[in-house]
């Protein structure tokens, strides 16, 4: 879309493009202007919920909320166990990156980081249809943060990979015990 100057990493671009593929083009353009002007004044992310404040074009304040679907526990557990067997993927995440093969692990687990707008609940105190320009600005700011911290995309679904940051990958080359 229009996000090349705001998000660089493939995962942030894909996340934003997927979310906003059916969004009103004017709302996207206005949301970009709000971000460029520094009008997103706060973003609070708690579990899978986002609350933000965005200044409007006339100085008014607009509050909005976004709720992402949580990963089901059993699917998240499958994903984490698969991830723990992939040292390269764990190292990339520790270093603030995400390799494209991680999408295969997500798919094998039956989960996705890249939600369509229909899967996300949201609201704003403006009168425009959602996703409005204020919510679009919030999405863009989240994507900017996710550029250097892909774990944020997992946190938005209720899975904090930081707890596994110091974990060692599972040894997948286990030898059979000697016969007796």
Tab-separated table of N, CA and C in Angstrom:
chain	number	residue	atom	x	y	z
A	1	UNK	N	0.837	-1.194	0.000
A	1	UNK	CA	0.000	0.000	0.000
A	1	UNK	C	0.883	1.260	0.000
A	2	UNK	N	0.853	2.018	1.110
A	2	UNK	CA	1.568	3.290	1.169
A	2	UNK	C	2.580	3.343	2.301
A	3	UNK	N	2.994	2.217	2.814
A	3	UNK	CA	3.690	2.197	4.095
A	3	UNK	C	5.206	2.073	4.004
A	4	UNK	N	5.769	2.135	2.816
A	4	UNK	CA	7.204	1.899	2.631
A	4	UNK	C	8.072	2.805	3.493
A	5	UNK	N	7.659	4.039	3.709
A	5	UNK	CA	8.450	4.981	4.503
A	5	UNK	C	8.278	4.783	6.007
A	6	UNK	N	7.336	3.942	6.395
A	6	UNK	CA	7.025	3.788	7.812
A	6	UNK	C	7.441	2.436	8.369
A	7	UNK	N	7.295	1.398	7.584
A	7	UNK	CA	7.654	0.057	8.046
A	7	UNK	C	8.581	-0.585	7.021
A	8	UNK	N	9.642	-1.188	7.531
A	8	UNK	CA	10.658	-1.774	6.650
A	8	UNK	C	10.625	-3.298	6.636
A	9	UNK	N	10.377	-3.912	7.782
A	9	UNK	CA	10.453	-5.364	7.906
A	9	UNK	C	9.282	-6.037	7.190
A	10	UNK	N	9.553	-7.191	6.605
A	10	UNK	CA	8.506	-7.889	5.847
A	10	UNK	C	7.297	-8.211	6.718
A	11	UNK	N	7.540	-8.592	7.996
A	11	UNK	CA	6.429	-8.986	8.857
A	11	UNK	C	5.537	-7.798	9.208
A	12	UNK	N	6.120	-6.622	9.394
A	12	UNK	CA	5.321	-5.431	9.697
A	12	UNK	C	4.510	-4.994	8.486
A	13	UNK	N	5.136	-5.046	7.310
A	13	UNK	CA	4.418	-4.680	6.078
A	13	UNK	C	3.266	-5.647	5.827
A	14	UNK	N	3.543	-6.949	5.978
A	14	UNK	CA	2.490	-7.943	5.727
A	14	UNK	C	1.358	-7.769	6.734
A	15	UNK	N	1.699	-7.541	8.000
A	15	UNK	CA	0.685	-7.352	9.039
A	15	UNK	C	-0.208	-6.160	8.689
A	16	UNK	N	0.421	-5.050	8.330
A	16	UNK	CA	-0.322	-3.835	8.010
A	16	UNK	C	-1.114	-3.986	6.710
A	17	UNK	N	-0.498	-4.544	5.679
A	17	UNK	CA	-1.195	-4.735	4.404
A	17	UNK	C	-2.416	-5.640	4.562
A	18	UNK	N	-2.268	-6.720	5.339
A	18	UNK	CA	-3.382	-7.640	5.535
A	18	UNK	C	-4.509	-6.974	6.305
A	19	UNK	N	-4.159	-6.240	7.349
A	19	UNK	CA	-5.183	-5.551	8.142
A	19	UNK	C	-5.941	-4.512	7.320
A	20	UNK	N	-5.222	-3.793	6.505
A	20	UNK	CA	-5.828	-2.630	5.841
A	20	UNK	C	-6.153	-2.836	4.368
A	21	UNK	N	-6.117	-4.093	3.904
A	21	UNK	CA	-6.365	-4.310	2.479
A	21	UNK	C	-7.750	-3.859	2.033
A	22	UNK	N	-8.734	-3.868	2.915
A	22	UNK	CA	-10.081	-3.430	2.525
A	22	UNK	C	-10.461	-2.087	3.152
A	23	UNK	N	-9.487	-1.416	3.772
A	23	UNK	CA	-9.769	-0.126	4.414
A	23	UNK	C	-9.974	0.968	3.372
A	24	UNK	N	-10.709	1.976	3.761
A	24	UNK	CA	-10.939	3.128	2.908
A	24	UNK	C	-9.605	3.838	2.626
A	25	UNK	N	-9.311	4.062	1.358
A	25	UNK	CA	-8.030	4.658	0.968
A	25	UNK	C	-7.826	6.039	1.587
A	26	UNK	N	-8.895	6.814	1.679
A	26	UNK	CA	-8.786	8.154	2.285
A	26	UNK	C	-8.431	8.052	3.770
A	27	UNK	N	-9.016	7.088	4.475
A	27	UNK	CA	-8.701	6.893	5.893
A	27	UNK	C	-7.242	6.497	6.062
A	28	UNK	N	-6.743	5.677	5.150
A	28	UNK	CA	-5.336	5.262	5.212
A	28	UNK	C	-4.426	6.468	4.987
A	29	UNK	N	-4.724	7.276	3.976
A	29	UNK	CA	-3.903	8.467	3.706
A	29	UNK	C	-3.918	9.444	4.889
A	30	UNK	N	-5.082	9.653	5.473
A	30	UNK	CA	-5.174	10.563	6.619
A	30	UNK	C	-4.454	9.978	7.837
A	31	UNK	N	-4.591	8.675	8.050
A	31	UNK	CA	-3.888	8.014	9.146
A	31	UNK	C	-2.381	8.164	9.005
A	32	UNK	N	-1.876	8.034	7.787
A	32	UNK	CA	-0.445	8.233	7.527
A	32	UNK	C	-0.019	9.659	7.879
A	33	UNK	N	-0.844	10.641	7.515
A	33	UNK	CA	-0.522	12.038	7.841
A	33	UNK	C	-0.468	12.251	9.345
A	34	UNK	N	-1.399	11.648	10.076
A	34	UNK	CA	-1.387	11.778	11.530
A	34	UNK	C	-0.090	11.214	12.117
A	35	UNK	N	0.355	10.083	11.584
A	35	UNK	CA	1.605	9.475	12.068
A	35	UNK	C	2.783	10.387	11.741
A	36	UNK	N	2.836	10.888	10.513
A	36	UNK	CA	3.943	11.754	10.099
A	36	UNK	C	3.998	13.037	10.930
A	37	UNK	N	2.870	13.518	11.363
A	37	UNK	CA	2.812	14.755	12.168
A	37	UNK	C	2.956	14.494	13.669
A	38	UNK	N	3.113	13.236	14.051
A	38	UNK	CA	3.267	12.909	15.465
A	38	UNK	C	1.987	13.051	16.269
A	39	UNK	N	0.854	12.826	15.644
A	39	UNK	CA	-0.422	13.039	16.306
A	39	UNK	C	-0.927	11.830	17.103
A	40	UNK	N	-0.221	10.701	17.010
A	40	UNK	CA	-0.566	9.559	17.868
A	40	UNK	C	0.155	9.832	19.182
A	41	UNK	N	-0.603	10.241	20.209
A	41	UNK	CA	0.028	10.716	21.440
A	41	UNK	C	0.284	9.615	22.459
A	42	UNK	N	-0.487	8.525	22.405
A	42	UNK	CA	-0.196	7.407	23.302
A	42	UNK	C	-0.781	6.114	22.756
A	43	UNK	N	-0.069	5.034	23.035
A	43	UNK	CA	-0.539	3.688	22.717
A	43	UNK	C	-0.231	2.826	23.929
A	44	UNK	N	-1.244	2.199	24.464
A	44	UNK	CA	-1.077	1.251	25.565
A	44	UNK	C	-1.508	-0.117	25.070
A	45	UNK	N	-0.612	-1.089	25.210
A	45	UNK	CA	-0.912	-2.453	24.805
A	45	UNK	C	-0.917	-3.315	26.059
A	46	UNK	N	-2.061	-3.889	26.331
A	46	UNK	CA	-2.225	-4.768	27.480
A	46	UNK	C	-2.827	-6.061	26.957
A	47	UNK	N	-1.991	-7.111	27.000
A	47	UNK	CA	-2.397	-8.414	26.492
A	47	UNK	C	-2.765	-8.250	25.011
A	48	UNK	N	-3.985	-8.583	24.633
A	48	UNK	CA	-4.381	-8.474	23.229
A	48	UNK	C	-5.198	-7.211	22.946
A	49	UNK	N	-5.140	-6.243	23.859
A	49	UNK	CA	-5.929	-5.013	23.732
A	49	UNK	C	-5.017	-3.796	23.561
A	50	UNK	N	-5.462	-2.912	22.694
A	50	UNK	CA	-4.717	-1.677	22.430
A	50	UNK	C	-5.651	-0.507	22.695
A	51	UNK	N	-5.160	0.459	23.437
A	51	UNK	CA	-5.895	1.706	23.656
A	51	UNK	C	-4.972	2.823	23.211
A	52	UNK	N	-5.479	3.707	22.365
A	52	UNK	CA	-4.620	4.797	21.895
A	52	UNK	C	-5.380	6.114	21.880
A	53	UNK	N	-4.574	7.174	21.850
A	53	UNK	CA	-5.107	8.531	21.763
A	53	UNK	C	-4.441	9.180	20.559
A	54	UNK	N	-5.266	9.755	19.698
A	54	UNK	CA	-4.767	10.401	18.485
A	54	UNK	C	-5.371	11.798	18.399
A	55	UNK	N	-4.522	12.803	18.149
A	55	UNK	CA	-5.011	14.172	17.956
A	55	UNK	C	-5.619	14.286	16.565
A	56	UNK	N	-6.781	14.887	16.521
A	56	UNK	CA	-7.439	15.116	15.246
A	56	UNK	C	-6.855	16.318	14.524
A	57	UNK	N	-7.317	16.589	13.304
A	57	UNK	CA	-6.760	17.692	12.515
A	57	UNK	C	-7.015	19.068	13.127
A	58	UNK	N	-8.049	19.185	13.946
A	58	UNK	CA	-8.367	20.468	14.574
A	58	UNK	C	-7.952	20.514	16.040
A	59	UNK	N	-7.100	19.561	16.458
A	59	UNK	CA	-6.608	19.550	17.831
A	59	UNK	C	-7.439	18.751	18.807
A	60	UNK	N	-8.589	18.250	18.379
A	60	UNK	CA	-9.411	17.422	19.266
A	60	UNK	C	-8.737	16.081	19.514
A	61	UNK	N	-9.071	15.460	20.612
A	61	UNK	CA	-8.483	14.184	20.988
A	61	UNK	C	-9.474	13.065	20.682
A	62	UNK	N	-8.981	11.992	20.072
A	62	UNK	CA	-9.828	10.836	19.768
A	62	UNK	C	-9.244	9.604	20.426
A	63	UNK	N	-10.081	8.946	21.212
A	63	UNK	CA	-9.708	7.712	21.896
A	63	UNK	C	-10.215	6.534	21.074
A	64	UNK	N	-9.361	5.519	20.941
A	64	UNK	CA	-9.830	4.327	20.253
A	64	UNK	C	-9.302	3.084	20.946
A	65	UNK	N	-9.961	1.976	20.641
A	65	UNK	CA	-9.528	0.691	21.181
A	65	UNK	C	-9.488	-0.330	20.059
A	66	UNK	N	-8.619	-1.306	20.216
A	66	UNK	CA	-8.488	-2.397	19.252
A	66	UNK	C	-8.302	-3.669	20.071
A	67	UNK	N	-9.011	-4.720	19.711
A	67	UNK	CA	-8.873	-6.005	20.392
A	67	UNK	C	-8.594	-7.069	19.333
A	68	UNK	N	-7.431	-7.690	19.448
A	68	UNK	CA	-7.036	-8.747	18.530
A	68	UNK	C	-7.480	-10.097	19.079
A	69	UNK	N	-7.775	-11.059	18.206
A	69	UNK	CA	-8.166	-12.382	18.705
A	69	UNK	C	-6.985	-13.060	19.400
A	70	UNK	N	-7.266	-13.672	20.545
A	70	UNK	CA	-6.220	-14.395	21.264
A	70	UNK	C	-6.005	-15.758	20.619
A	71	UNK	N	-4.747	-16.206	20.648
A	71	UNK	CA	-4.460	-17.566	20.218
A	71	UNK	C	-5.079	-18.524	21.226
A	72	UNK	N	-5.650	-19.604	20.745
A	72	UNK	CA	-6.137	-20.636	21.651
A	72	UNK	C	-4.929	-21.292	22.319
A	73	UNK	N	-5.051	-21.585	23.604
A	73	UNK	CA	-3.921	-22.107	24.378
A	73	UNK	C	-3.281	-23.333	23.749
A	74	UNK	N	-4.109	-24.284	23.305
A	74	UNK	CA	-3.533	-25.517	22.748
A	74	UNK	C	-2.753	-25.248	21.459
A	75	UNK	N	-3.234	-24.317	20.646
A	75	UNK	CA	-2.524	-23.982	19.409
A	75	UNK	C	-1.247	-23.196	19.710
A	76	UNK	N	-1.324	-22.307	20.693
A	76	UNK	CA	-0.130	-21.558	21.098
A	76	UNK	C	0.924	-22.511	21.651
A	77	UNK	N	0.488	-23.507	22.425
A	77	UNK	CA	1.433	-24.498	22.970
A	77	UNK	C	2.112	-25.290	21.859
A	78	UNK	N	1.351	-25.658	20.853
A	78	UNK	CA	1.935	-26.374	19.712
A	78	UNK	C	2.966	-25.494	19.025
A	79	UNK	N	2.605	-24.232	18.801
A	79	UNK	CA	3.540	-23.314	18.153
A	79	UNK	C	4.827	-23.174	18.963
A	80	UNK	N	4.707	-22.962	20.262
A	80	UNK	CA	5.894	-22.788	21.109
A	80	UNK	C	6.758	-24.040	21.083
A	81	UNK	N	6.138	-25.219	21.130
A	81	UNK	CA	6.949	-26.443	21.092
A	81	UNK	C	7.658	-26.594	19.748
A	82	UNK	N	7.005	-26.218	18.665
A	82	UNK	CA	7.671	-26.249	17.348
A	82	UNK	C	8.793	-25.217	17.286
A	83	UNK	N	8.529	-24.031	17.821
A	83	UNK	CA	9.528	-22.964	17.824
A	83	UNK	C	10.763	-23.379	18.618
A	84	UNK	N	10.550	-24.035	19.743
A	84	UNK	CA	11.669	-24.448	20.603
A	84	UNK	C	12.586	-25.462	19.903
A	85	UNK	N	12.113	-26.054	18.821
A	85	UNK	CA	12.919	-27.001	18.062
A	85	UNK	C	13.660	-26.323	16.903
A	86	UNK	N	13.527	-25.010	16.805
A	86	UNK	CA	14.107	-24.260	15.685
A	86	UNK	C	15.063	-23.193	16.207
A	87	UNK	N	16.336	-23.549	16.435
A	87	UNK	CA	17.281	-22.580	17.002
A	87	UNK	C	17.427	-21.309	16.169
A	88	UNK	N	17.400	-21.431	14.856
A	88	UNK	CA	17.573	-20.246	14.001
A	88	UNK	C	16.406	-19.278	14.171
A	89	UNK	N	15.195	-19.811	14.303
A	89	UNK	CA	14.017	-18.953	14.467
A	89	UNK	C	14.035	-18.277	15.839
A	90	UNK	N	14.435	-19.030	16.856
A	90	UNK	CA	14.511	-18.448	18.202
A	90	UNK	C	15.568	-17.354	18.264
A	91	UNK	N	16.706	-17.596	17.638
A	91	UNK	CA	17.776	-16.603	17.624
A	91	UNK	C	17.333	-15.335	16.893
A	92	UNK	N	16.658	-15.506	15.773
A	92	UNK	CA	16.160	-14.344	15.022
A	92	UNK	C	15.227	-13.510	15.897
A	93	UNK	N	14.287	-14.165	16.568
A	93	UNK	CA	13.351	-13.433	17.431
A	93	UNK	C	14.077	-12.734	18.576
A	94	UNK	N	15.074	-13.392	19.150
A	94	UNK	CA	15.863	-12.764	20.217
A	94	UNK	C	16.561	-11.511	19.719
A	95	UNK	N	16.928	-11.522	18.430
A	95	UNK	CA	17.650	-10.398	17.838
A	95	UNK	C	16.734	-9.387	17.147
A	96	UNK	N	15.441	-9.479	17.392
A	96	UNK	CA	14.509	-8.496	16.850
A	96	UNK	C	14.182	-8.694	15.381
A	97	UNK	N	14.192	-9.948	14.938
A	97	UNK	CA	13.867	-10.246	13.537
A	97	UNK	C	12.951	-11.467	13.489
A	98	UNK	N	12.391	-11.695	12.321
A	98	UNK	CA	11.551	-12.866	12.128
A	98	UNK	C	11.818	-13.411	10.730
A	99	UNK	N	12.214	-14.663	10.673
A	99	UNK	CA	12.484	-15.308	9.391
A	99	UNK	C	11.175	-15.768	8.756
A	100	UNK	N	11.069	-15.692	7.419
A	100	UNK	CA	9.837	-16.144	6.756
A	100	UNK	C	9.417	-17.582	7.087
A	101	UNK	N	10.358	-18.528	7.331
A	101	UNK	CA	9.903	-19.883	7.674
A	101	UNK	C	9.059	-19.957	8.953
A	102	UNK	N	9.099	-18.913	9.768
A	102	UNK	CA	8.274	-18.904	10.966
A	102	UNK	C	6.788	-18.990	10.611
A	103	UNK	N	6.438	-18.482	9.449
A	103	UNK	CA	5.050	-18.578	8.999
A	103	UNK	C	4.610	-20.026	8.852
A	104	UNK	N	5.535	-20.901	8.450
A	104	UNK	CA	5.204	-22.326	8.333
A	104	UNK	C	4.897	-22.929	9.702
A	105	UNK	N	5.673	-22.540	10.716
A	105	UNK	CA	5.406	-23.020	12.076
A	105	UNK	C	4.040	-22.535	12.556
A	106	UNK	N	3.737	-21.294	12.247
A	106	UNK	CA	2.428	-20.746	12.617
A	106	UNK	C	1.309	-21.528	11.924
A	107	UNK	N	1.479	-21.775	10.636
A	107	UNK	CA	0.458	-22.504	9.876
A	107	UNK	C	0.292	-23.928	10.413
A	108	UNK	N	1.404	-24.593	10.733
A	108	UNK	CA	1.324	-25.948	11.295
A	108	UNK	C	0.591	-25.950	12.620
A	109	UNK	N	0.648	-24.839	13.331
A	109	UNK	CA	-0.013	-24.713	14.625
A	109	UNK	C	-1.465	-24.274	14.491
A	110	UNK	N	-1.853	-23.872	13.288
A	110	UNK	CA	-3.222	-23.414	13.058
A	110	UNK	C	-3.479	-21.988	13.512
A	111	UNK	N	-2.415	-21.154	13.550
A	111	UNK	CA	-2.583	-19.764	13.965
A	111	UNK	C	-1.914	-18.839	12.953
A	112	UNK	N	-2.293	-17.570	12.996
A	112	UNK	CA	-1.683	-16.577	12.124
A	112	UNK	C	-1.479	-15.275	12.886
A	113	UNK	N	-0.435	-14.568	12.511
A	113	UNK	CA	-0.193	-13.226	13.049
A	113	UNK	C	-0.881	-12.169	12.200
A	114	UNK	N	-1.249	-12.552	10.989
A	114	UNK	CA	-1.688	-11.589	9.986
A	114	UNK	C	-3.210	-11.650	9.822
A	115	UNK	N	-3.893	-10.935	10.716
A	115	UNK	CA	-5.354	-10.950	10.754
A	115	UNK	C	-5.959	-10.055	9.691
A	116	UNK	N	-7.126	-10.464	9.209
A	116	UNK	CA	-7.896	-9.550	8.375
A	116	UNK	C	-8.648	-8.615	9.317
A	117	UNK	N	-9.083	-7.520	8.801
A	117	UNK	CA	-9.767	-6.522	9.614
A	117	UNK	C	-11.050	-7.089	10.224
A	118	UNK	N	-11.667	-8.069	9.562
A	118	UNK	CA	-12.900	-8.663	10.065
A	118	UNK	C	-12.678	-9.436	11.366
A	119	UNK	N	-11.446	-9.865	11.625
A	119	UNK	CA	-11.136	-10.643	12.824
A	119	UNK	C	-10.829	-9.769	14.041
A	120	UNK	N	-10.725	-8.467	13.830
A	120	UNK	CA	-10.288	-7.545	14.878
A	120	UNK	C	-11.470	-6.679	15.315
A	121	UNK	N	-11.666	-6.572	16.624
A	121	UNK	CA	-12.712	-5.689	17.152
A	121	UNK	C	-12.084	-4.319	17.395
A	122	UNK	N	-12.814	-3.270	17.081
A	122	UNK	CA	-12.261	-1.926	17.257
A	122	UNK	C	-13.376	-0.910	17.377
A	123	UNK	N	-13.011	0.218	17.943
A	123	UNK	CA	-13.954	1.308	18.064
A	123	UNK	C	-13.215	2.613	18.290
A	124	UNK	N	-13.874	3.694	17.932
A	124	UNK	CA	-13.301	5.029	18.088
A	124	UNK	C	-14.433	5.980	18.438
A	125	UNK	N	-14.107	7.057	19.137
A	125	UNK	CA	-15.156	8.010	19.505
A	125	UNK	C	-15.488	8.995	18.381
A	126	UNK	N	-14.850	8.849	17.229
A	126	UNK	CA	-15.253	9.674	16.079
A	126	UNK	C	-16.495	9.032	15.448
A	127	UNK	N	-17.044	9.670	14.477
A	127	UNK	CA	-18.275	9.151	13.859
A	127	UNK	C	-18.015	8.402	12.556
A	128	UNK	N	-16.756	8.280	12.181
A	128	UNK	CA	-16.429	7.615	10.921
A	128	UNK	C	-16.515	6.097	11.067
A	129	UNK	N	-16.776	5.406	9.944
A	129	UNK	CA	-16.776	3.936	10.016
A	129	UNK	C	-15.364	3.416	10.312
A	130	UNK	N	-15.309	2.297	11.029
A	130	UNK	CA	-14.003	1.715	11.373
A	130	UNK	C	-13.560	0.747	10.284
A	131	UNK	N	-12.285	0.666	10.007
A	131	UNK	CA	-11.213	1.392	10.660
A	131	UNK	C	-11.137	2.838	10.163
A	132	UNK	N	-11.301	3.760	11.081
A	132	UNK	CA	-11.227	5.184	10.757
A	132	UNK	C	-9.762	5.620	10.680
A	133	UNK	N	-9.551	6.861	10.318
A	133	UNK	CA	-8.189	7.388	10.173
A	133	UNK	C	-7.400	7.324	11.482
A	134	UNK	N	-8.096	7.406	12.623
A	134	UNK	CA	-7.415	7.370	13.924
A	134	UNK	C	-6.954	5.950	14.258
A	135	UNK	N	-7.775	4.982	13.932
A	135	UNK	CA	-7.381	3.586	14.135
A	135	UNK	C	-6.291	3.199	13.148
A	136	UNK	N	-6.380	3.661	11.915
A	136	UNK	CA	-5.322	3.399	10.931
A	136	UNK	C	-3.989	3.951	11.434
A	137	UNK	N	-4.005	5.163	11.982
A	137	UNK	CA	-2.772	5.750	12.521
A	137	UNK	C	-2.211	4.869	13.635
A	138	UNK	N	-3.083	4.329	14.473
A	138	UNK	CA	-2.642	3.439	15.550
A	138	UNK	C	-2.024	2.172	14.979
A	139	UNK	N	-2.663	1.579	13.968
A	139	UNK	CA	-2.098	0.386	13.321
A	139	UNK	C	-0.698	0.667	12.786
A	140	UNK	N	-0.524	1.820	12.148
A	140	UNK	CA	0.778	2.160	11.569
A	140	UNK	C	1.835	2.295	12.661
A	141	UNK	N	1.483	2.949	13.771
A	141	UNK	CA	2.442	3.089	14.883
A	141	UNK	C	2.800	1.728	15.480
A	142	UNK	N	1.832	0.833	15.594
A	142	UNK	CA	2.129	-0.516	16.088
A	142	UNK	C	3.075	-1.221	15.125
A	143	UNK	N	2.825	-1.091	13.829
A	143	UNK	CA	3.697	-1.726	12.824
A	143	UNK	C	5.112	-1.161	12.903
A	144	UNK	N	5.241	0.133	13.141
A	144	UNK	CA	6.577	0.726	13.299
A	144	UNK	C	7.305	0.099	14.481
A	145	UNK	N	6.596	-0.101	15.581
A	145	UNK	CA	7.209	-0.734	16.756
A	145	UNK	C	7.571	-2.195	16.467
A	146	UNK	N	6.709	-2.884	15.739
A	146	UNK	CA	6.948	-4.297	15.423
A	146	UNK	C	8.132	-4.483	14.478
A	147	UNK	N	8.509	-3.436	13.754
A	147	UNK	CA	9.669	-3.507	12.861
A	147	UNK	C	10.912	-4.011	13.591
A	148	UNK	N	11.122	-3.535	14.801
A	148	UNK	CA	12.306	-3.924	15.565
A	148	UNK	C	11.967	-4.882	16.700
A	149	UNK	N	10.691	-5.171	16.882
A	149	UNK	CA	10.264	-6.079	17.939
A	149	UNK	C	9.103	-6.937	17.438
A	150	UNK	N	9.409	-7.978	16.635
A	150	UNK	CA	8.324	-8.801	16.094
A	150	UNK	C	7.525	-9.522	17.179
A	151	UNK	N	8.098	-9.658	18.380
A	151	UNK	CA	7.359	-10.276	19.484
A	151	UNK	C	6.072	-9.511	19.776
A	152	UNK	N	6.043	-8.231	19.456
A	152	UNK	CA	4.843	-7.430	19.669
A	152	UNK	C	3.632	-8.033	18.949
A	153	UNK	N	3.843	-8.562	17.752
A	153	UNK	CA	2.732	-9.160	17.005
A	153	UNK	C	2.188	-10.388	17.730
A	154	UNK	N	3.068	-11.128	18.410
A	154	UNK	CA	2.622	-12.270	19.202
A	154	UNK	C	1.886	-11.792	20.452
A	155	UNK	N	2.415	-10.735	21.082
A	155	UNK	CA	1.776	-10.186	22.284
A	155	UNK	C	0.354	-9.730	21.991
A	156	UNK	N	0.132	-9.205	20.802
A	156	UNK	CA	-1.205	-8.749	20.426
A	156	UNK	C	-2.209	-9.899	20.376
A	157	UNK	N	-1.709	-11.127	20.369
A	157	UNK	CA	-2.565	-12.313	20.365
A	157	UNK	C	-2.494	-13.061	21.693
A	158	UNK	N	-1.912	-12.400	22.701
A	158	UNK	CA	-1.865	-12.988	24.024
A	158	UNK	C	-0.725	-13.958	24.270
A	159	UNK	N	0.256	-14.002	23.375
A	159	UNK	CA	1.410	-14.897	23.536
A	159	UNK	C	2.675	-14.058	23.654
A	160	UNK	N	3.265	-14.063	24.840
A	160	UNK	CA	4.480	-13.297	25.068
A	160	UNK	C	5.686	-14.220	24.933
A	161	UNK	N	6.397	-14.095	23.836
A	161	UNK	CA	7.564	-14.945	23.590
A	161	UNK	C	8.775	-14.519	24.405
A	162	UNK	N	8.695	-13.367	25.073
A	162	UNK	CA	9.812	-12.919	25.910
A	162	UNK	C	10.129	-13.928	27.008
A	163	UNK	N	9.123	-14.653	27.475
A	163	UNK	CA	9.365	-15.634	28.538
A	163	UNK	C	10.245	-16.782	28.061
A	164	UNK	N	10.331	-16.957	26.755
A	164	UNK	CA	11.161	-18.019	26.179
A	164	UNK	C	12.498	-17.481	25.674
A	165	UNK	N	12.726	-16.197	25.877
A	165	UNK	CA	13.918	-15.532	25.334
A	165	UNK	C	15.217	-16.213	25.737
A	166	UNK	N	15.331	-16.625	26.978
A	166	UNK	CA	16.561	-17.250	27.460
A	166	UNK	C	16.520	-18.774	27.393
A	167	UNK	N	15.409	-19.319	26.914
A	167	UNK	CA	15.302	-20.775	26.806
A	167	UNK	C	16.239	-21.292	25.727
A	168	UNK	N	16.740	-22.448	25.972
A	168	UNK	CA	17.572	-23.099	24.960
A	168	UNK	C	16.670	-23.915	24.062
A	169	UNK	N	16.993	-23.983	22.787
A	169	UNK	CA	16.195	-24.817	21.886
A	169	UNK	C	16.227	-26.274	22.343
A	170	UNK	N	15.134	-26.963	22.080
A	170	UNK	CA	15.092	-28.379	22.402
A	170	UNK	C	16.060	-29.125	21.499
A	171	UNK	N	16.727	-30.103	22.049
A	171	UNK	CA	17.649	-30.910	21.264
A	171	UNK	C	16.838	-31.883	20.432
A	172	UNK	N	16.861	-31.700	19.147
A	172	UNK	CA	16.086	-32.571	18.264
A	172	UNK	C	16.922	-33.740	17.768
A	173	UNK	N	18.181	-33.804	18.152
A	173	UNK	CA	19.059	-34.904	17.736
A	173	UNK	C	19.315	-35.845	18.912
A	174	UNK	N	18.259	-36.250	19.537
A	174	UNK	CA	18.400	-37.130	20.677
A	174	UNK	C	18.813	-38.524	20.202
A	175	UNK	N	19.712	-39.112	20.940
A	175	UNK	CA	20.128	-40.475	20.607
A	175	UNK	C	19.320	-41.466	21.417
A	176	UNK	N	19.133	-42.630	20.842
A	176	UNK	CA	18.424	-43.690	21.557
A	176	UNK	C	19.331	-44.188	22.691
A	177	UNK	N	18.745	-44.561	23.804
A	177	UNK	CA	19.559	-45.085	24.887
A	177	UNK	C	20.202	-46.399	24.471
A	178	UNK	N	21.375	-46.732	25.041
A	178	UNK	CA	22.054	-47.981	24.663
A	178	UNK	C	21.220	-49.185	25.112
A	179	UNK	N	21.301	-50.221	24.297
A	179	UNK	CA	20.584	-51.452	24.641
A	179	UNK	C	21.274	-52.137	25.797
A	180	UNK	N	20.503	-52.800	26.622
A	180	UNK	CA	21.101	-53.518	27.761
A	180	UNK	C	20.974	-54.991	27.616
